[in-house]
Amino acid sequence: MMQDYEMVIGLEVHVELKTNTKIFCRCATKFGAAPNTQCCPVCTGMPGSLPVLNKQVVEYAVKAGMATNCRIALNSKLDRKNYFYPDLPKAYQISQYDKPLCEQGWLDVETSTGEKRIGITRIHIEEDAGKLIHSPGKGTLIDMNRCGVPLIEIVSEPDIRSAEEAKLYLQKLRAIMLYVGVSDCKMNEGSLRCDVNVSVMPEGSRLYGIKCEIKNVNSINYVGRAIDDEIARQVSLLEKGVDIVPETRRFNEETGRCEKMRDKEKAVDYRYFTEPNI
């Protein structure tokens, strides 16, 4: 059955920048500090606090863009991405929407069948959210240390056609980010995480299928396993005549399977508008 379908994969890679301070305040970004010791009214979203953009974040993002053959925008802006989540204290994230810092890049990877060029749609800057700590019998605790840690999000074109290509792309992207010195790319510490967008279409078709997104995969090996599992699920549904429903899913490292988290959001759900304080 798999031979009758073509997989279409796009990756959204979140890279924490290794600046000494956060993106909009002077709080430290050191990993492993005691919970809630590296936060202030700005990164915890207290009323009346105002963000100030860290210049080095922009410089690092531009370096990442140049290293991945992107066009660097002369005019860019920051936007508010509105959604409620327990570890996002402001109930919005400062990110970029229609005017990202870097666009139209690419990377070449050497696959088992030859060289493959994978396009990069955009690289934009944004702030990270906090961290939820689930404690059995005690409920859920929130560590705000990660709030406001600077990120770049590197969004690929849907040019990837196999788990192998996805892993090779991630390996090369990680190597480049390490080489230019913008991040330590420690996936075990969450400084490089990947959202995987997966769909399938009949072999030879030009019409993409309905995609599902697998969130926050923190291992290159797990990315490959998540893709294989999700592709098998989608093909099985299509063979049974069942429509694919857009979903946000997660990869369960213990079972090796992808699980549904929630229905997929659309851009309109985030109610983007220009960040008025920067």
Coordinates of N, CA, C and O in Angstrom, one line a residue, residues 24-115:
F24 N 13.5 40.0 25.5 CA 12.9 41.3 25.7 C 13.2 41.8 27.1 O 12.6 42.8 27.6
C25 N 14.1 41.2 27.9 CA 14.5 41.6 29.2 C 15.9 41.2 29.5 O 16.6 40.5 28.7
R26 N 16.4 41.5 30.7 CA 17.8 41.2 31.1 C 17.9 39.9 31.9 O 19.0 39.7 32.4
C27 N 16.9 39.2 32.0 CA 17.0 37.9 32.7 C 17.9 36.9 32.1 O 18.0 36.9 30.8
A28 N 18.6 36.1 32.9 CA 19.6 35.2 32.3 C 18.8 34.0 31.6 O 17.7 33.8 31.9
T29 N 19.6 33.3 30.8 CA 19.0 32.2 30.0 C 19.7 30.9 30.3 O 19.5 29.9 29.6
K30 N 20.5 30.8 31.4 CA 21.2 29.6 31.7 C 20.3 28.5 32.0 O 19.3 28.6 32.7
F31 N 20.6 27.3 31.3 CA 19.8 26.1 31.5 C 20.1 25.5 32.9 O 21.2 25.4 33.3
G32 N 19.0 24.9 33.5 CA 19.2 24.2 34.7 C 19.2 25.0 36.0 O 19.4 24.4 37.1
A33 N 18.8 26.2 35.9 CA 18.7 27.0 37.2 C 17.5 26.6 38.0 O 16.6 26.0 37.4
A34 N 17.5 26.9 39.3 CA 16.3 26.6 40.1 C 15.1 27.2 39.5 O 15.1 28.3 39.0
P35 N 13.9 26.5 39.6 CA 12.7 27.0 39.0 C 12.4 28.4 39.5 O 12.5 28.8 40.6
N36 N 11.9 29.2 38.5 CA 11.4 30.6 38.8 C 12.4 31.5 39.4 O 12.1 32.4 40.2
T37 N 13.7 31.3 39.1 CA 14.8 32.2 39.6 C 15.3 33.1 38.5 O 16.2 34.0 38.8
Q38 N 14.9 32.9 37.2 CA 15.4 33.7 36.1 C 14.2 34.3 35.4 O 14.0 34.0 34.2
C39 N 13.4 35.0 36.1 CA 12.3 35.7 35.5 C 12.0 37.0 36.2 O 12.5 37.3 37.3
C40 N 11.2 37.9 35.5 CA 11.0 39.2 36.0 C 9.6 39.6 35.5 O 8.9 38.9 34.8
P41 N 9.1 40.8 35.8 CA 7.8 41.2 35.4 C 7.6 41.2 33.9 O 6.5 41.0 33.4
V42 N 8.7 41.4 33.1 CA 8.5 41.4 31.6 C 8.3 40.0 31.1 O 7.3 39.8 30.4
C43 N 9.1 39.1 31.5 CA 9.0 37.8 30.9 C 7.9 36.9 31.5 O 7.5 35.9 31.0
T44 N 7.3 37.4 32.7 CA 6.2 36.7 33.2 C 4.9 37.5 32.9 O 3.8 37.1 33.4
G45 N 5.0 38.5 32.1 CA 3.8 39.2 31.5 C 3.0 40.0 32.5 O 1.8 40.1 32.4
M46 N 3.7 40.6 33.5 CA 3.0 41.4 34.5 C 2.4 42.7 33.8 O 3.0 43.3 32.9
P47 N 1.2 43.1 34.3 CA 0.6 44.3 33.7 C 1.5 45.6 33.8 O 2.2 45.8 34.9
G48 N 1.7 46.3 32.8 CA 2.5 47.5 32.8 C 3.9 47.3 32.4 O 4.6 48.3 32.2
S49 N 4.4 46.1 32.3 CA 5.8 45.8 31.9 C 5.9 46.0 30.4 O 5.0 45.7 29.6
L50 N 7.1 46.5 29.9 CA 7.3 46.7 28.5 C 8.5 46.0 28.0 O 9.5 46.0 28.6
P51 N 8.4 45.3 26.8 CA 9.6 44.6 26.3 C 10.5 45.6 25.6 O 10.2 46.6 25.0
V52 N 11.8 45.2 25.6 CA 12.9 45.9 24.8 C 13.6 44.8 24.1 O 14.2 43.9 24.7
L53 N 13.7 44.9 22.8 CA 14.3 43.9 21.9 C 15.8 43.8 22.1 O 16.5 44.8 22.1
N54 N 16.3 42.6 22.3 CA 17.7 42.3 22.4 C 18.3 42.3 21.1 O 18.0 41.5 20.2
K55 N 19.3 43.2 20.8 CA 19.9 43.4 19.5 C 20.6 42.1 19.1 O 20.6 41.8 17.9
Q56 N 21.2 41.4 20.0 CA 22.0 40.2 19.6 C 21.1 39.1 19.0 O 21.5 38.3 18.2
V57 N 19.8 39.1 19.4 CA 18.9 38.1 18.9 C 18.7 38.4 17.4 O 18.7 37.4 16.6
V58 N 18.6 39.6 17.0 CA 18.4 39.9 15.6 C 19.7 39.6 14.8 O 19.7 39.0 13.7
E59 N 20.9 39.9 15.4 CA 22.1 39.6 14.7 C 22.3 38.1 14.6 O 22.7 37.6 13.5
Y60 N 22.0 37.3 15.6 CA 22.1 35.8 15.5 C 21.1 35.3 14.4 O 21.4 34.3 13.7
A61 N 19.9 35.8 14.4 CA 18.9 35.3 13.4 C 19.4 35.6 12.0 O 19.2 34.8 11.1
V62 N 20.0 36.8 11.8 CA 20.5 37.2 10.5 C 21.7 36.2 10.1 O 21.8 35.8 8.9
K63 N 22.5 35.9 11.0 CA 23.6 34.9 10.8 C 23.1 33.6 10.3 O 23.6 33.0 9.4
A64 N 22.0 33.1 11.0 CA 21.4 31.9 10.7 C 20.8 31.9 9.3 O 20.9 31.0 8.5
G65 N 20.2 33.1 8.9 CA 19.6 33.2 7.6 C 20.7 33.2 6.5 O 20.5 32.6 5.5
M66 N 21.8 33.9 6.7 CA 22.8 34.0 5.8 C 23.5 32.6 5.5 O 23.8 32.2 4.4
A67 N 23.6 31.8 6.6 CA 24.2 30.5 6.5 C 23.3 29.5 5.8 O 23.8 28.4 5.5
T68 N 22.0 29.8 5.7 CA 21.1 28.9 5.0 C 20.5 29.5 3.7 O 19.5 29.2 3.3
N69 N 21.3 30.5 3.2 CA 21.1 31.0 1.8 C 19.8 31.8 1.7 O 19.1 31.9 0.7
C70 N 19.3 32.4 2.9 CA 18.1 33.2 2.9 C 18.3 34.6 2.4 O 19.4 35.2 2.4
R71 N 17.2 35.2 1.9 CA 17.2 36.6 1.7 C 16.9 37.3 3.0 O 15.9 37.0 3.6
I72 N 17.7 38.3 3.4 CA 17.5 39.0 4.6 C 16.6 40.3 4.4 O 16.9 41.1 3.5
A73 N 15.5 40.4 5.1 CA 14.6 41.5 4.9 C 15.1 42.8 5.4 O 15.7 42.8 6.5
L74 N 15.0 43.9 4.6 CA 15.4 45.2 5.1 C 14.4 45.8 6.0 O 14.7 46.6 6.9
N75 N 13.1 45.4 5.9 CA 12.0 45.8 6.8 C 11.3 44.6 7.4 O 10.9 43.7 6.6
S76 N 11.3 44.6 8.7 CA 10.6 43.5 9.4 C 9.9 44.0 10.6 O 10.1 45.1 11.0
K77 N 9.1 43.2 11.2 CA 8.3 43.6 12.4 C 8.0 42.4 13.2 O 8.1 41.3 12.8
L78 N 7.6 42.7 14.5 CA 7.1 41.7 15.4 C 5.6 41.8 15.6 O 5.0 42.9 15.4
D79 N 5.0 40.6 15.8 CA 3.6 40.5 15.9 C 3.2 39.8 17.2 O 4.0 39.0 17.8
R80 N 1.9 40.0 17.6 CA 1.4 39.2 18.7 C 0.6 38.0 18.2 O -0.3 38.1 17.3
K81 N 1.0 36.8 18.7 CA 0.3 35.6 18.3 C -0.5 35.2 19.6 O 0.0 34.8 20.6
N82 N -1.8 35.3 19.5 CA -2.7 35.1 20.7 C -3.2 33.7 20.9 O -3.8 33.2 20.0
Y83 N -2.9 33.1 22.0 CA -3.5 31.8 22.4 C -3.2 31.6 23.8 O -2.3 32.1 24.4
F84 N -4.1 30.9 24.5 CA -4.0 30.6 25.9 C -3.4 29.3 26.1 O -3.9 28.3 25.6
Y85 N -2.4 29.3 26.9 CA -1.8 28.0 27.4 C -1.2 28.3 28.8 O -0.7 29.4 29.0
P86 N -1.2 27.3 29.7 CA -0.8 27.5 31.1 C 0.6 28.1 31.2 O 0.8 28.8 32.2
D87 N 1.5 27.7 30.3 CA 2.9 28.2 30.5 C 3.2 29.4 29.6 O 4.4 29.8 29.4
L88 N 2.2 30.1 29.1 CA 2.3 31.3 28.4 C 1.6 32.4 29.2 O 0.4 32.7 29.0
P89 N 2.3 33.1 30.1 CA 1.7 33.9 31.1 C 0.9 35.1 30.5 O -0.1 35.6 31.1
K90 N 1.4 35.7 29.4 CA 0.7 36.8 28.8 C -0.5 36.5 28.0 O -1.3 37.3 27.6
A91 N -0.7 35.2 27.7 CA -1.8 34.7 26.8 C -1.5 35.1 25.4 O -2.4 35.0 24.6
Y92 N -0.3 35.6 25.1 CA 0.1 35.8 23.7 C 1.6 35.6 23.6 O 2.3 35.8 24.6
Q93 N 2.1 35.3 22.4 CA 3.5 35.2 22.2 C 3.9 36.3 21.2 O 3.3 36.5 20.2
I94 N 5.0 36.9 21.5 CA 5.6 37.9 20.5 C 6.4 37.1 19.5 O 7.4 36.4 19.9
S95 N 6.0 37.2 18.3 CA 6.6 36.4 17.2 C 6.6 37.3 15.9 O 6.6 38.5 16.0
Q96 N 6.7 36.6 14.8 CA 6.6 37.4 13.5 C 5.6 36.6 12.6 O 5.6 35.4 12.6
Y97 N 4.8 37.4 11.9 CA 3.8 36.8 11.0 C 4.1 37.1 9.5 O 4.7 36.2 8.8
D98 N 3.7 38.2 9.0 CA 3.8 38.5 7.6 C 5.1 39.1 7.1 O 5.3 39.2 5.9
K99 N 6.0 39.6 8.0 CA 7.2 40.2 7.6 C 8.4 39.5 8.4 O 8.9 40.2 9.3
P100 N 8.7 38.3 8.1 CA 9.8 37.6 8.9 C 11.2 38.2 8.5 O 11.3 38.9 7.5
L101 N 12.1 37.9 9.3 CA 13.5 38.5 9.1 C 14.2 37.9 7.9 O 15.0 38.5 7.2
C102 N 14.0 36.6 7.7 CA 14.7 35.9 6.6 C 13.7 35.0 5.8 O 12.8 34.4 6.4
E103 N 13.9 35.0 4.5 CA 13.0 34.2 3.6 C 13.8 33.6 2.5 O 14.9 34.0 2.1
Q104 N 13.1 32.6 1.8 CA 13.6 32.0 0.5 C 15.0 31.5 0.6 O 15.8 31.8 -0.3
G105 N 15.3 30.6 1.6 CA 16.6 30.0 1.7 C 16.5 28.6 1.2 O 15.5 28.1 0.7
W106 N 17.6 27.8 1.4 CA 17.6 26.4 1.0 C 18.9 25.7 1.6 O 19.8 26.4 2.0
L107 N 18.8 24.4 1.7 CA 19.9 23.6 2.1 C 19.9 22.4 1.1 O 18.9 21.8 0.7
D108 N 21.1 21.9 0.7 CA 21.3 20.7 0.0 C 21.8 19.6 0.9 O 22.6 19.8 1.7
V109 N 21.1 18.4 0.8 CA 21.5 17.3 1.6 C 21.8 16.1 0.6 O 21.3 16.0 -0.5
E110 N 22.8 15.3 1.0 CA 23.2 14.1 0.2 C 22.4 12.9 0.7 O 22.7 12.4 1.8
T111 N 21.5 12.4 -0.1 CA 20.7 11.3 0.3 C 21.2 10.0 -0.4 O 22.2 10.1 -1.2
S112 N 20.6 8.9 -0.1 CA 21.0 7.6 -0.7 C 20.8 7.6 -2.2 O 21.4 6.8 -3.0
T113 N 20.0 8.5 -2.7 CA 19.7 8.5 -4.2 C 20.3 9.7 -4.9 O 20.0 10.0 -6.0
G114 N 21.1 10.5 -4.1 CA 21.7 11.7 -4.7 C 21.4 13.0 -3.9 O 20.8 12.9 -2.9
E115 N 21.9 14.1 -4.5 CA 21.7 15.4 -3.8 C 20.3 15.8 -3.9 O 19.6 15.7 -4.9

